[in-house]
PDB file of C-alpha atoms in Angstrom:
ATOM      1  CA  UNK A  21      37.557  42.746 -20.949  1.00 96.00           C
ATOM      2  CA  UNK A  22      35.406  40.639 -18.673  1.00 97.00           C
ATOM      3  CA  UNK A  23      31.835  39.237 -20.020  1.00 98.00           C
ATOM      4  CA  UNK A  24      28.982  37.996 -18.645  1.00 98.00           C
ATOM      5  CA  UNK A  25      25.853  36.574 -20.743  1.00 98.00           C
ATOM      6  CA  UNK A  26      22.823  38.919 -21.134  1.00 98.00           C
ATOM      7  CA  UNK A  27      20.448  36.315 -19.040  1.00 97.00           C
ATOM      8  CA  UNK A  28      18.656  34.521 -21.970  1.00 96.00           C
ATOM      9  CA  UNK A  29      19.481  36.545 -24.853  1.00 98.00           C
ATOM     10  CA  UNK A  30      23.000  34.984 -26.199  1.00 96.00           C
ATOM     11  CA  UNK A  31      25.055  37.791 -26.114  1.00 98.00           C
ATOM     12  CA  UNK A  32      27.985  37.977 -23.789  1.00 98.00           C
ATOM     13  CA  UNK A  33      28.405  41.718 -23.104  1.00 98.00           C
ATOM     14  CA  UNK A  34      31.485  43.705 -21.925  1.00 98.00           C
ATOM     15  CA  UNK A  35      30.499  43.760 -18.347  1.00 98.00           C
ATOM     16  CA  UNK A  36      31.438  47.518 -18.971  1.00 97.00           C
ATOM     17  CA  UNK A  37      29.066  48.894 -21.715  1.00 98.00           C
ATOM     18  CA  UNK A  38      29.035  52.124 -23.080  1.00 97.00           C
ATOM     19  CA  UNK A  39      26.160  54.057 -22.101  1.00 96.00           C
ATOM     20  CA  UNK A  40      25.390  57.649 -24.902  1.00 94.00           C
ATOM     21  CA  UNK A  41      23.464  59.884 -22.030  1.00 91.00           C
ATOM     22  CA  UNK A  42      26.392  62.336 -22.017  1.00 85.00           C
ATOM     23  CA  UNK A  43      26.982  63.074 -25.971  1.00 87.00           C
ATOM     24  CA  UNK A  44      25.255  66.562 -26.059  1.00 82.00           C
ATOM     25  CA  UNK A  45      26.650  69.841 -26.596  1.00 74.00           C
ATOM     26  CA  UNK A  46      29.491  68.844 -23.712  1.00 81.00           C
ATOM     27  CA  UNK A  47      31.541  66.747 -26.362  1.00 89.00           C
ATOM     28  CA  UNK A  48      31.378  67.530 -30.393  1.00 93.00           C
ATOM     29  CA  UNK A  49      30.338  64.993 -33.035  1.00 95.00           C
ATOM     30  CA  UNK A  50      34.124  64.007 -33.717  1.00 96.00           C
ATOM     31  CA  UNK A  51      35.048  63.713 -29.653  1.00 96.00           C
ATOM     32  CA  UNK A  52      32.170  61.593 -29.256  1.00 96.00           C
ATOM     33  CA  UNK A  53      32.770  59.084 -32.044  1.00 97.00           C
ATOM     34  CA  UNK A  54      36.254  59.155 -31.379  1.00 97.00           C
ATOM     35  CA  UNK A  55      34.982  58.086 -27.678  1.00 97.00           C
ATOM     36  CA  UNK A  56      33.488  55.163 -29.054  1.00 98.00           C
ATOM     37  CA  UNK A  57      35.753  53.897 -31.669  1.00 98.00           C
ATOM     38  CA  UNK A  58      38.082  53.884 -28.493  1.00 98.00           C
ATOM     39  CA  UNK A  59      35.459  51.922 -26.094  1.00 98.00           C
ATOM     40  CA  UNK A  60      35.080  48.911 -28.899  1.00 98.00           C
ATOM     41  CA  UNK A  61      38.989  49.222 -29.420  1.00 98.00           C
ATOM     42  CA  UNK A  62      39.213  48.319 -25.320  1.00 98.00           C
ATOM     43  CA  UNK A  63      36.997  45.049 -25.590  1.00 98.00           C
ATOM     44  CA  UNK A  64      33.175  47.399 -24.714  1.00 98.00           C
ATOM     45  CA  UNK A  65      31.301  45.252 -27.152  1.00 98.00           C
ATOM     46  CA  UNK A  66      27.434  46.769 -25.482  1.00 98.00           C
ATOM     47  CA  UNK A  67      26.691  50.034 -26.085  1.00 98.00           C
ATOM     48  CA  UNK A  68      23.550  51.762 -24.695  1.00 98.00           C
ATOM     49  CA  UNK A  69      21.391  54.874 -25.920  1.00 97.00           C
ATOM     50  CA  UNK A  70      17.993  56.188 -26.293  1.00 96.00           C
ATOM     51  CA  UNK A  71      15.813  58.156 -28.493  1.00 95.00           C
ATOM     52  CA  UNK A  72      15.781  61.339 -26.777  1.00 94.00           C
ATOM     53  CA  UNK A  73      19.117  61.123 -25.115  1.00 93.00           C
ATOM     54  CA  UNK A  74      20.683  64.788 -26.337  1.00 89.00           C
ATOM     55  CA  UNK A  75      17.650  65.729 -28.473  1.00 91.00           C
ATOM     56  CA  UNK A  76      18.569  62.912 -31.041  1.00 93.00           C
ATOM     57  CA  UNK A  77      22.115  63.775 -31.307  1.00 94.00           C
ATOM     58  CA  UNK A  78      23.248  60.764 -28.985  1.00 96.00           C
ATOM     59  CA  UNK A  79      21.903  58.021 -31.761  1.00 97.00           C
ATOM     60  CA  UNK A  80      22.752  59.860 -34.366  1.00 97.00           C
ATOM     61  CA  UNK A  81      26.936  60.215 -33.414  1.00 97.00           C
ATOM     62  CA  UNK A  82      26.466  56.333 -32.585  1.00 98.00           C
ATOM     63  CA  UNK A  83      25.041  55.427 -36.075  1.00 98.00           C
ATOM     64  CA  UNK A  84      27.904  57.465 -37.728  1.00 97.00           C
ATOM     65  CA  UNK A  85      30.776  55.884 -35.370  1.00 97.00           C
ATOM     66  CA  UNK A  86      29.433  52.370 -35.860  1.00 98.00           C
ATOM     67  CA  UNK A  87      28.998  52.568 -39.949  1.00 95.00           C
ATOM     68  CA  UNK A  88      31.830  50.489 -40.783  1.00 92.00           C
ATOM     69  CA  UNK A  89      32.287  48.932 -37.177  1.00 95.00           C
ATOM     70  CA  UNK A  90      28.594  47.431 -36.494  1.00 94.00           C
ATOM     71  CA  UNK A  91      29.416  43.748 -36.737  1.00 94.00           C
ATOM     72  CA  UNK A  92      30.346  42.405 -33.187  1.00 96.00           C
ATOM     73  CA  UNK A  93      29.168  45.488 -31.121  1.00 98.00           C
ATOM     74  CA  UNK A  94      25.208  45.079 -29.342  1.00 98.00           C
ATOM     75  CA  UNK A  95      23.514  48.125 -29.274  1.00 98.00           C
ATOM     76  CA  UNK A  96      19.833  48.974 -27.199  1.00 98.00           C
ATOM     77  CA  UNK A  97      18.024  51.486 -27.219  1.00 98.00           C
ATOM     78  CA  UNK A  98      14.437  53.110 -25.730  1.00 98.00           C
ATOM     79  CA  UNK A  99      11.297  54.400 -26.703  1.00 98.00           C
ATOM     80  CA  UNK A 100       9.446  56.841 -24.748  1.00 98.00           C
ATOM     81  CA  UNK A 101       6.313  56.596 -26.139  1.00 98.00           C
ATOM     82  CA  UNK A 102       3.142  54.722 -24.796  1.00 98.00           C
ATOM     83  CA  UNK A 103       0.917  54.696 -27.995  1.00 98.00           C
ATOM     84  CA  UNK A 104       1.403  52.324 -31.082  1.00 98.00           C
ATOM     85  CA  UNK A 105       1.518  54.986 -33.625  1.00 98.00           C
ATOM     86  CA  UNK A 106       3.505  57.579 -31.594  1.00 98.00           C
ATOM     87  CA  UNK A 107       6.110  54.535 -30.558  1.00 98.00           C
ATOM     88  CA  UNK A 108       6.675  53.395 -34.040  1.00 98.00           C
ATOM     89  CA  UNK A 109       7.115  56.918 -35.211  1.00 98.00           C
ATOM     90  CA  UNK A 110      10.132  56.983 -32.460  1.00 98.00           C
ATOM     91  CA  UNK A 111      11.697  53.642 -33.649  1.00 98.00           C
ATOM     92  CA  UNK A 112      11.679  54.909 -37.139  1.00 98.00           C
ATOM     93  CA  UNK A 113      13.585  57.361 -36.740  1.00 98.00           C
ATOM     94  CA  UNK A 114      15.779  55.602 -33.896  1.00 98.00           C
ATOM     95  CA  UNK A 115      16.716  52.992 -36.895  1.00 98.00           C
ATOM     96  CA  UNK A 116      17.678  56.043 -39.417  1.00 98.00           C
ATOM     97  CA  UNK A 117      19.755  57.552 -36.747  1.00 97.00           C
ATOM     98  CA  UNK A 118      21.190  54.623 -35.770  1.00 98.00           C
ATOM     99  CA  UNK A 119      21.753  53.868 -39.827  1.00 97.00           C
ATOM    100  CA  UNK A 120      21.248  49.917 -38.626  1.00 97.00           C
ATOM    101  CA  UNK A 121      18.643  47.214 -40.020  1.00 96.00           C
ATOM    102  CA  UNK A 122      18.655  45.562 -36.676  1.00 97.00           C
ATOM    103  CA  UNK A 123      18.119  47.032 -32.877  1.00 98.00           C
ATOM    104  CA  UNK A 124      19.500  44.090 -30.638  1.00 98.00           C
ATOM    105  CA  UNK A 125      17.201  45.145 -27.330  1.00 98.00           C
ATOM    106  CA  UNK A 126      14.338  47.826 -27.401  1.00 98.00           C
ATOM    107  CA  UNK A 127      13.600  49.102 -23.953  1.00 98.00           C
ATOM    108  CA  UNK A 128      10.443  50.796 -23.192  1.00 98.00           C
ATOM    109  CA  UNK A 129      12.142  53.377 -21.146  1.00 97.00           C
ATOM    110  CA  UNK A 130      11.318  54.672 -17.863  1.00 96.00           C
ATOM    111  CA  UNK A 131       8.193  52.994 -15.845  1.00 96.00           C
ATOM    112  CA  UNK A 132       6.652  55.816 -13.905  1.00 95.00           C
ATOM    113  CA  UNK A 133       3.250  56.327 -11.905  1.00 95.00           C
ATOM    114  CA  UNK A 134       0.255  53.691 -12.229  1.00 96.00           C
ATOM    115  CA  UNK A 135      -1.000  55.532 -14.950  1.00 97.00           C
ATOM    116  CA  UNK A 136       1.999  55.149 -17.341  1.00 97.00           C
ATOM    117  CA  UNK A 137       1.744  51.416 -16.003  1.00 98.00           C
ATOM    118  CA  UNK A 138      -1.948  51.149 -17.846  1.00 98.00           C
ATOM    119  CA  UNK A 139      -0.570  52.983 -20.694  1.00 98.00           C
ATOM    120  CA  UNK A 140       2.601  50.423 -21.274  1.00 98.00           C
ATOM    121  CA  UNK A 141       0.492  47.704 -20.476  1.00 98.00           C
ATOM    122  CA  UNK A 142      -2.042  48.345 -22.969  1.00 97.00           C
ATOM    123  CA  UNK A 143      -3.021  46.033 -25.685  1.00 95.00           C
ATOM    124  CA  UNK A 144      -2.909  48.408 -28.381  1.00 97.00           C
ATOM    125  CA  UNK A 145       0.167  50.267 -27.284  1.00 98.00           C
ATOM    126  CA  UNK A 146       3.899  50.706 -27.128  1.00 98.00           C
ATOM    127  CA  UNK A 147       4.298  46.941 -26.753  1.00 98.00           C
ATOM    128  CA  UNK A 148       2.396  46.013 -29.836  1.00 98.00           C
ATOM    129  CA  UNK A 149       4.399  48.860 -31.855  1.00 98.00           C
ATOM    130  CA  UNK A 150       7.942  47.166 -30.586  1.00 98.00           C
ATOM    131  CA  UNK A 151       7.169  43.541 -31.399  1.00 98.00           C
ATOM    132  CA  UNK A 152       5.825  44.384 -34.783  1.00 98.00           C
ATOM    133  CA  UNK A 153       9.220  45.035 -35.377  1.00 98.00           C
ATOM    134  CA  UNK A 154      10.871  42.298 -33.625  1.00 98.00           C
ATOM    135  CA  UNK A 155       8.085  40.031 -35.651  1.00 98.00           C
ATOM    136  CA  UNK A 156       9.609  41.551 -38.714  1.00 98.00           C
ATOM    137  CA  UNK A 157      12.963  40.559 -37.588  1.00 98.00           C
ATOM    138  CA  UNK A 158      14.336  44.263 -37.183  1.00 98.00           C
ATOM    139  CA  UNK A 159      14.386  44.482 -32.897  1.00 98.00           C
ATOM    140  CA  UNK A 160      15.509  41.226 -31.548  1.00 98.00           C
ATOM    141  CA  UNK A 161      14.518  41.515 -28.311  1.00 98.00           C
ATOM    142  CA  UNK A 162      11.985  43.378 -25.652  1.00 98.00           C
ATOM    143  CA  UNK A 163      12.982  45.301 -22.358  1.00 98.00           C
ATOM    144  CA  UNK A 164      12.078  47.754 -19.835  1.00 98.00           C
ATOM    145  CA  UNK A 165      13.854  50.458 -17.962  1.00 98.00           C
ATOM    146  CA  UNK A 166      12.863  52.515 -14.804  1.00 95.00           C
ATOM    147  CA  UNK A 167      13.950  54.561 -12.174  1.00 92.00           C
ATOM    148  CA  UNK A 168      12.460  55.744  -9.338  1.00 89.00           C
ATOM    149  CA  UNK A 169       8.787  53.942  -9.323  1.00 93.00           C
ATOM    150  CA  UNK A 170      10.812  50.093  -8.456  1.00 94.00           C
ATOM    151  CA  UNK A 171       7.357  48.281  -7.038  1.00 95.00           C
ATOM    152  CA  UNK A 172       5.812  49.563 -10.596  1.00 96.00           C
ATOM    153  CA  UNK A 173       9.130  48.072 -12.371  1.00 97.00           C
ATOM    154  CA  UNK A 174       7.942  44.684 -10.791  1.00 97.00           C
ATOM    155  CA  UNK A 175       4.651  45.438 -11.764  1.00 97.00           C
ATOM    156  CA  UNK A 176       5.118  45.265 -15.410  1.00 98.00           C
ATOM    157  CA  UNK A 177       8.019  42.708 -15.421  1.00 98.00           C
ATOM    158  CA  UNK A 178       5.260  40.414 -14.012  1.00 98.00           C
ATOM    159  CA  UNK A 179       2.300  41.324 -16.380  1.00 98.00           C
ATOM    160  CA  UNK A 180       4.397  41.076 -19.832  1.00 98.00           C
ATOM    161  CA  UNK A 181       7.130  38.652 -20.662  1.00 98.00           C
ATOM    162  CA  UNK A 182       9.878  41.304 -20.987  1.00 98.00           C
ATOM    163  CA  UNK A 183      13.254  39.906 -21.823  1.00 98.00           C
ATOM    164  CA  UNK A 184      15.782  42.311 -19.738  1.00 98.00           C
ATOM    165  CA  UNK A 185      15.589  44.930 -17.264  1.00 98.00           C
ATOM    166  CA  UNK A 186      17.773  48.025 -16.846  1.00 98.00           C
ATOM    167  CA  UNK A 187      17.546  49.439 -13.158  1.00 97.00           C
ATOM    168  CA  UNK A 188      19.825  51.643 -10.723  1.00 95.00           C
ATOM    169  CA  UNK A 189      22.446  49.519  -8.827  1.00 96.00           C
ATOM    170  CA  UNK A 190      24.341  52.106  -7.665  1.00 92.00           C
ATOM    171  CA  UNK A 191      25.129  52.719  -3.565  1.00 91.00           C
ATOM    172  CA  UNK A 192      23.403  55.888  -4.086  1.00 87.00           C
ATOM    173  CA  UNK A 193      20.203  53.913  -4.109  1.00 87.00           C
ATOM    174  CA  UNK A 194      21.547  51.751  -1.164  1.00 90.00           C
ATOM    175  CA  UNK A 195      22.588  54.358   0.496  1.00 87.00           C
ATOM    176  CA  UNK A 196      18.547  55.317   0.894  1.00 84.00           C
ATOM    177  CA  UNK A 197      17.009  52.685   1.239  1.00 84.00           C
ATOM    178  CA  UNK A 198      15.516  52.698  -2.400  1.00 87.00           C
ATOM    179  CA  UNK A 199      16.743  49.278  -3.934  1.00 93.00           C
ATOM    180  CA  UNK A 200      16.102  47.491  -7.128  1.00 96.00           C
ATOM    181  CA  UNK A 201      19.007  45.433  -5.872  1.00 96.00           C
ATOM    182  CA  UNK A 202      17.115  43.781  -3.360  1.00 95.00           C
ATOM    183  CA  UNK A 203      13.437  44.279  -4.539  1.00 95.00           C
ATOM    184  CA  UNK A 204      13.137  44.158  -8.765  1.00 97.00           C
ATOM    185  CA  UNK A 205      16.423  42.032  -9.225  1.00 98.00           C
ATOM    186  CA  UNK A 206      15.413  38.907  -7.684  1.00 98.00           C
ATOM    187  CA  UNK A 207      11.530  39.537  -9.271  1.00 98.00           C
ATOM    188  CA  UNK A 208      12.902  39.465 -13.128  1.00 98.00           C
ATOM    189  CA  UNK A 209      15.839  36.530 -12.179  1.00 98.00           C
ATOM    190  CA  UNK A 210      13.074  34.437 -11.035  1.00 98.00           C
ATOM    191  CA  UNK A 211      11.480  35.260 -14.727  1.00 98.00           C
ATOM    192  CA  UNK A 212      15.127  34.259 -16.424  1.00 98.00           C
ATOM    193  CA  UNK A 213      15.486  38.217 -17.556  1.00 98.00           C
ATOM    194  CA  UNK A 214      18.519  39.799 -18.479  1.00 98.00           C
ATOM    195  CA  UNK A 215      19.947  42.444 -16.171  1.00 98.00           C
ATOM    196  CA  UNK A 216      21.590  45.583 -17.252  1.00 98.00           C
ATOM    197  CA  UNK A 217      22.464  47.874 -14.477  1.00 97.00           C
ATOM    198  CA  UNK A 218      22.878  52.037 -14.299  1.00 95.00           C
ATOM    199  CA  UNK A 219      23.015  54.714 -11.861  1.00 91.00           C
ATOM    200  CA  UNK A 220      26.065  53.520 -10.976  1.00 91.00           C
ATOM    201  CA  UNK A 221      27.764  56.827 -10.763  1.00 85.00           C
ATOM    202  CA  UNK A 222      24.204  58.269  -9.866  1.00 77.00           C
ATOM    203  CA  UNK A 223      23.906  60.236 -12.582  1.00 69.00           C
ATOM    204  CA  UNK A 224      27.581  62.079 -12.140  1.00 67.00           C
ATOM    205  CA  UNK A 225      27.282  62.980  -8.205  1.00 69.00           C
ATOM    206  CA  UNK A 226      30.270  60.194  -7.379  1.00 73.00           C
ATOM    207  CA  UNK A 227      32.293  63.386  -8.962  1.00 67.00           C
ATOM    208  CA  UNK A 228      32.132  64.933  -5.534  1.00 65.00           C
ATOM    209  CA  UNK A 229      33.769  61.871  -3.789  1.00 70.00           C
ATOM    210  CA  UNK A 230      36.966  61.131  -2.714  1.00 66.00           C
ATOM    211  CA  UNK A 231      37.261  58.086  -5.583  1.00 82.00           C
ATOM    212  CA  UNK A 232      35.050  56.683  -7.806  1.00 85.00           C
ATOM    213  CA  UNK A 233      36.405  53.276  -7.799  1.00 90.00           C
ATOM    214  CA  UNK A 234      34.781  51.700  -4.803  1.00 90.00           C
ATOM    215  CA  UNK A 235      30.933  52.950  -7.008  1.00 90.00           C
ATOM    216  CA  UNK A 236      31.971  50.805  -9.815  1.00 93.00           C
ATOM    217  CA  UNK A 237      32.989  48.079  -7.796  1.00 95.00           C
ATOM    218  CA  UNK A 238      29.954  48.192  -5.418  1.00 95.00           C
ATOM    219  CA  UNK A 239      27.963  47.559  -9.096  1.00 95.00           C
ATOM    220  CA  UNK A 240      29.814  45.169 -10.792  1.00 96.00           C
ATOM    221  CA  UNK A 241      29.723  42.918  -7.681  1.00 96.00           C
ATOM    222  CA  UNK A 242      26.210  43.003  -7.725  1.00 96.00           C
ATOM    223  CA  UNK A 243      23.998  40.184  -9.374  1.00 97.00           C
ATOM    224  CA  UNK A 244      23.727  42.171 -12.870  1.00 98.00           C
ATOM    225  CA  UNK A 245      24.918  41.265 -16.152  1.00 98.00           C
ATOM    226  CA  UNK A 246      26.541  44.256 -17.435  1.00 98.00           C
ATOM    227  CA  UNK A 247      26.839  47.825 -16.061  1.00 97.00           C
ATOM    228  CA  UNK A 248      26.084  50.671 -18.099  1.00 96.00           C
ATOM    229  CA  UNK A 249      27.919  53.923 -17.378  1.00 94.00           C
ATOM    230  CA  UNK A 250      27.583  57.031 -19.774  1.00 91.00           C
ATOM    231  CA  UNK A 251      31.323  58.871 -20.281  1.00 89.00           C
ATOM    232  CA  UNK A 252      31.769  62.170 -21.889  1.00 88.00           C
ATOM    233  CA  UNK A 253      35.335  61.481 -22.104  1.00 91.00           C
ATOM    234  CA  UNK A 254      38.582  59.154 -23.107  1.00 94.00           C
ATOM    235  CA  UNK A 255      39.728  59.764 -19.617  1.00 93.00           C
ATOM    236  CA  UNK A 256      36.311  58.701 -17.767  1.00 90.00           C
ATOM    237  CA  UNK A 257      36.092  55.348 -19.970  1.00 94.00           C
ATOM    238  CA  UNK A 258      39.880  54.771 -19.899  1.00 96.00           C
ATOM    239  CA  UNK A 259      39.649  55.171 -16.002  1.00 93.00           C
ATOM    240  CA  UNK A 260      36.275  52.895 -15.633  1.00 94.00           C
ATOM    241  CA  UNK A 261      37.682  50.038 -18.649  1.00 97.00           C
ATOM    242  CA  UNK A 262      40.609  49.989 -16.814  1.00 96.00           C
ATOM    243  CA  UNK A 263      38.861  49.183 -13.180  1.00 94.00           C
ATOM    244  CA  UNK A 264      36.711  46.729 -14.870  1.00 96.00           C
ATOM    245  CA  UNK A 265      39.840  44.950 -16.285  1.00 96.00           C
ATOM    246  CA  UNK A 266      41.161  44.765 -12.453  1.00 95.00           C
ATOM    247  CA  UNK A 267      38.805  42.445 -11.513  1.00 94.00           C
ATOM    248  CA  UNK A 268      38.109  43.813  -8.364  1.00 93.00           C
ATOM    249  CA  UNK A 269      36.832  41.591  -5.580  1.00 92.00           C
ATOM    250  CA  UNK A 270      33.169  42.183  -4.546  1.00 91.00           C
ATOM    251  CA  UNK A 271      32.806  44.453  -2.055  1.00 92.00           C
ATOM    252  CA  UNK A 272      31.783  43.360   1.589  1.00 92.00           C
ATOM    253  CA  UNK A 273      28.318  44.256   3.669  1.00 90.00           C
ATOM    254  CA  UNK A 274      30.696  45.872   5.887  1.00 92.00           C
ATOM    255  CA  UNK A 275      32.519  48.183   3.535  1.00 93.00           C
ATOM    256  CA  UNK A 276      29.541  49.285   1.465  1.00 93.00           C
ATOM    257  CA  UNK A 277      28.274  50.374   4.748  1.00 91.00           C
ATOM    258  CA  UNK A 278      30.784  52.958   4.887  1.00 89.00           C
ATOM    259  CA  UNK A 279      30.349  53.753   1.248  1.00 89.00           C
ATOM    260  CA  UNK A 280      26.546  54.206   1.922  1.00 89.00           C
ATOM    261  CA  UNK A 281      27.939  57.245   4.613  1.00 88.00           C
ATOM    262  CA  UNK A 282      30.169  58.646   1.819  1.00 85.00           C
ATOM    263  CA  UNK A 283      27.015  58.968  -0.417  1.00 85.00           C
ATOM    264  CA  UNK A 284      24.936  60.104   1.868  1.00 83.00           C
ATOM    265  CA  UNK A 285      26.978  63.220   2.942  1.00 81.00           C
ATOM    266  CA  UNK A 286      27.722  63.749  -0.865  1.00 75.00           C
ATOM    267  CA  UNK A 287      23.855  64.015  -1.634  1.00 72.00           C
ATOM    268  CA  UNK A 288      23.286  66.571   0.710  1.00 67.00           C
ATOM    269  CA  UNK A 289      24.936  69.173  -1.643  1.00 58.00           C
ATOM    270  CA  UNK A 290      21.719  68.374  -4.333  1.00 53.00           C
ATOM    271  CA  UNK A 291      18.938  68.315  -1.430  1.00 49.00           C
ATOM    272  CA  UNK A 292      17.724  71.668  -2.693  1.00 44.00           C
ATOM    273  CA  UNK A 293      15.917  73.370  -5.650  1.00 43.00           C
ATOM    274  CA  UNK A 294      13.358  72.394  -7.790  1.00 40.00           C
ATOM    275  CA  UNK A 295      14.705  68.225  -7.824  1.00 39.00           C
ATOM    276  CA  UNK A 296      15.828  66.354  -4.627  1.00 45.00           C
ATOM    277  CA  UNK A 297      17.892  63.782  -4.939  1.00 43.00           C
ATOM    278  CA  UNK A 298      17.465  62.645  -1.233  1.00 42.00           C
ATOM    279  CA  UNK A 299      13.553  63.037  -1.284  1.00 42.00           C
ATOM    280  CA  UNK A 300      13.516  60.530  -3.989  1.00 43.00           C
ATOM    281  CA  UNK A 301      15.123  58.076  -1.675  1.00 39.00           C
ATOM    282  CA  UNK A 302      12.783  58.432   1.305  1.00 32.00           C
TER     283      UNK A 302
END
């Protein structure tokens, strides 16, 4: 399994790691620990999840997978919350699911509107809950996560010394125009910050393609440290382990080009209804 360092933070990651979005009611408690028992068997030492990822259930089937298999793996996870008490309420109870002394990166998950900037940013807030805990020893280190609001991503990465950033890198983003790639990447390696990167299957749509390798590629090419793809299945992580493994060349300005067509056409399928993909994009 190839590994790059985590910018900063002395942990060479699987530059596949495992992300938990997709353990709900799809996969049962035993399919989705078998999952991971079988992602640390194929070299995925980073594994990624979040507090409200599957009402819960996503930390929980993590903590019970990793009981006797914790040493050697990384694991992050997110917080939600903006206030101090209502943050360290959330981390409580993302330690007992997670049945671990020690969170290795915290992310204060998804940067929004300027409002939930002020919130995140406030003295007395989410911030101050997380690095009680890392003061205590018990998170090691501080991040941030967002998805659609990038020029507030660089906002905060600027105000606060955040340690790592997790941020689409997908050609779905490239493909509009809409790119952390170019415009929060270069902001947080100029501040020596870890970068994790997601979206990379944007969020399951690369299903309608023709094949899903060139998406990985496109990613793992990019200047990131790690790639974080959720799989609901032996076959999805077998298939994406075993592209990783390849060591695929980066892909040129040329050919992503013609991958940014591919996506485009695909995302017209989910241009209607109550979300847009493509009006996020414009």
């Amino acid at each position: 399994m190839p590994t790059r360092e985590l910018h900063g933070l002395g942990w060479h990651a699987s530059l596949l790691t495992l992300g938990g979005v997709k353990w709900d009611s799809k996969l049962s408690e035993s399919e989705a620990i078998e999952l991971i028992h079988r992602a640390i068997d194929l070299g995925v030492n980073t594994i990624d999840t979040a507090a409200v990822y599957a009402g819960g259930e996503s930390e929980r089937r993590l903590g019970k997978a990793l009981r006797d298999r914790r040493e050697g793996v990384w694991v992050n996870t997110k917080t939600t919350k903006r206030s101090y008490d209502e943050a360290r309420e959330q981390i409580d109870l993302s330690f007992k699911q997670l049945q671990t002394d020690v969170i290795d990166l915290m992310f204060v998950h998804s940067v929004e509107d300027d409002d939930d900037v002020s919130k995140i940013l406030d003295s007395n807030g989410v911030l101050r809950a997380i690095e009680s805990y890392r003061d205590a020893g018990q998170i090691k280190h501080i991040g941030v996560s967002g998805h659609w609001y990038k020029q507030n991503m660089t906002r905060v990465i600027e105000a606060y010394p955040f340690e790592a950033i997790l941020c689409p890198v997908g050609i779905f983003n490239e493909a509009y125009g809409y790119s952390y790639l170019k415009e929060v990447v270069p902001v947080a390696r100029e501040r020596g910050l870890a970068v994790l990167g997601m979206k990379v299957m944007a969020a399951g749509r690369v299903a309608h393609t023709a094949d899903p390798t060139p998406y990985l590629r496109f990613a793992i090419g990019q200047d990131i440290d790690t790639a974080v793809i959720g799989c609901e299945s032996i076959e999805q992580l077998e298939f994406n382990v075993a592209t990783v493994k390849s060591r695929p060349e980066p892909m040129s300005d040329a050919e992503a080009e013609g991958y940014f067509e591919e996506a485009r056409r695909v995302t017209e399928h989910f241009d209607s209804g109550e979300f847009s993909w493509v009006s996020h994009y414009r």
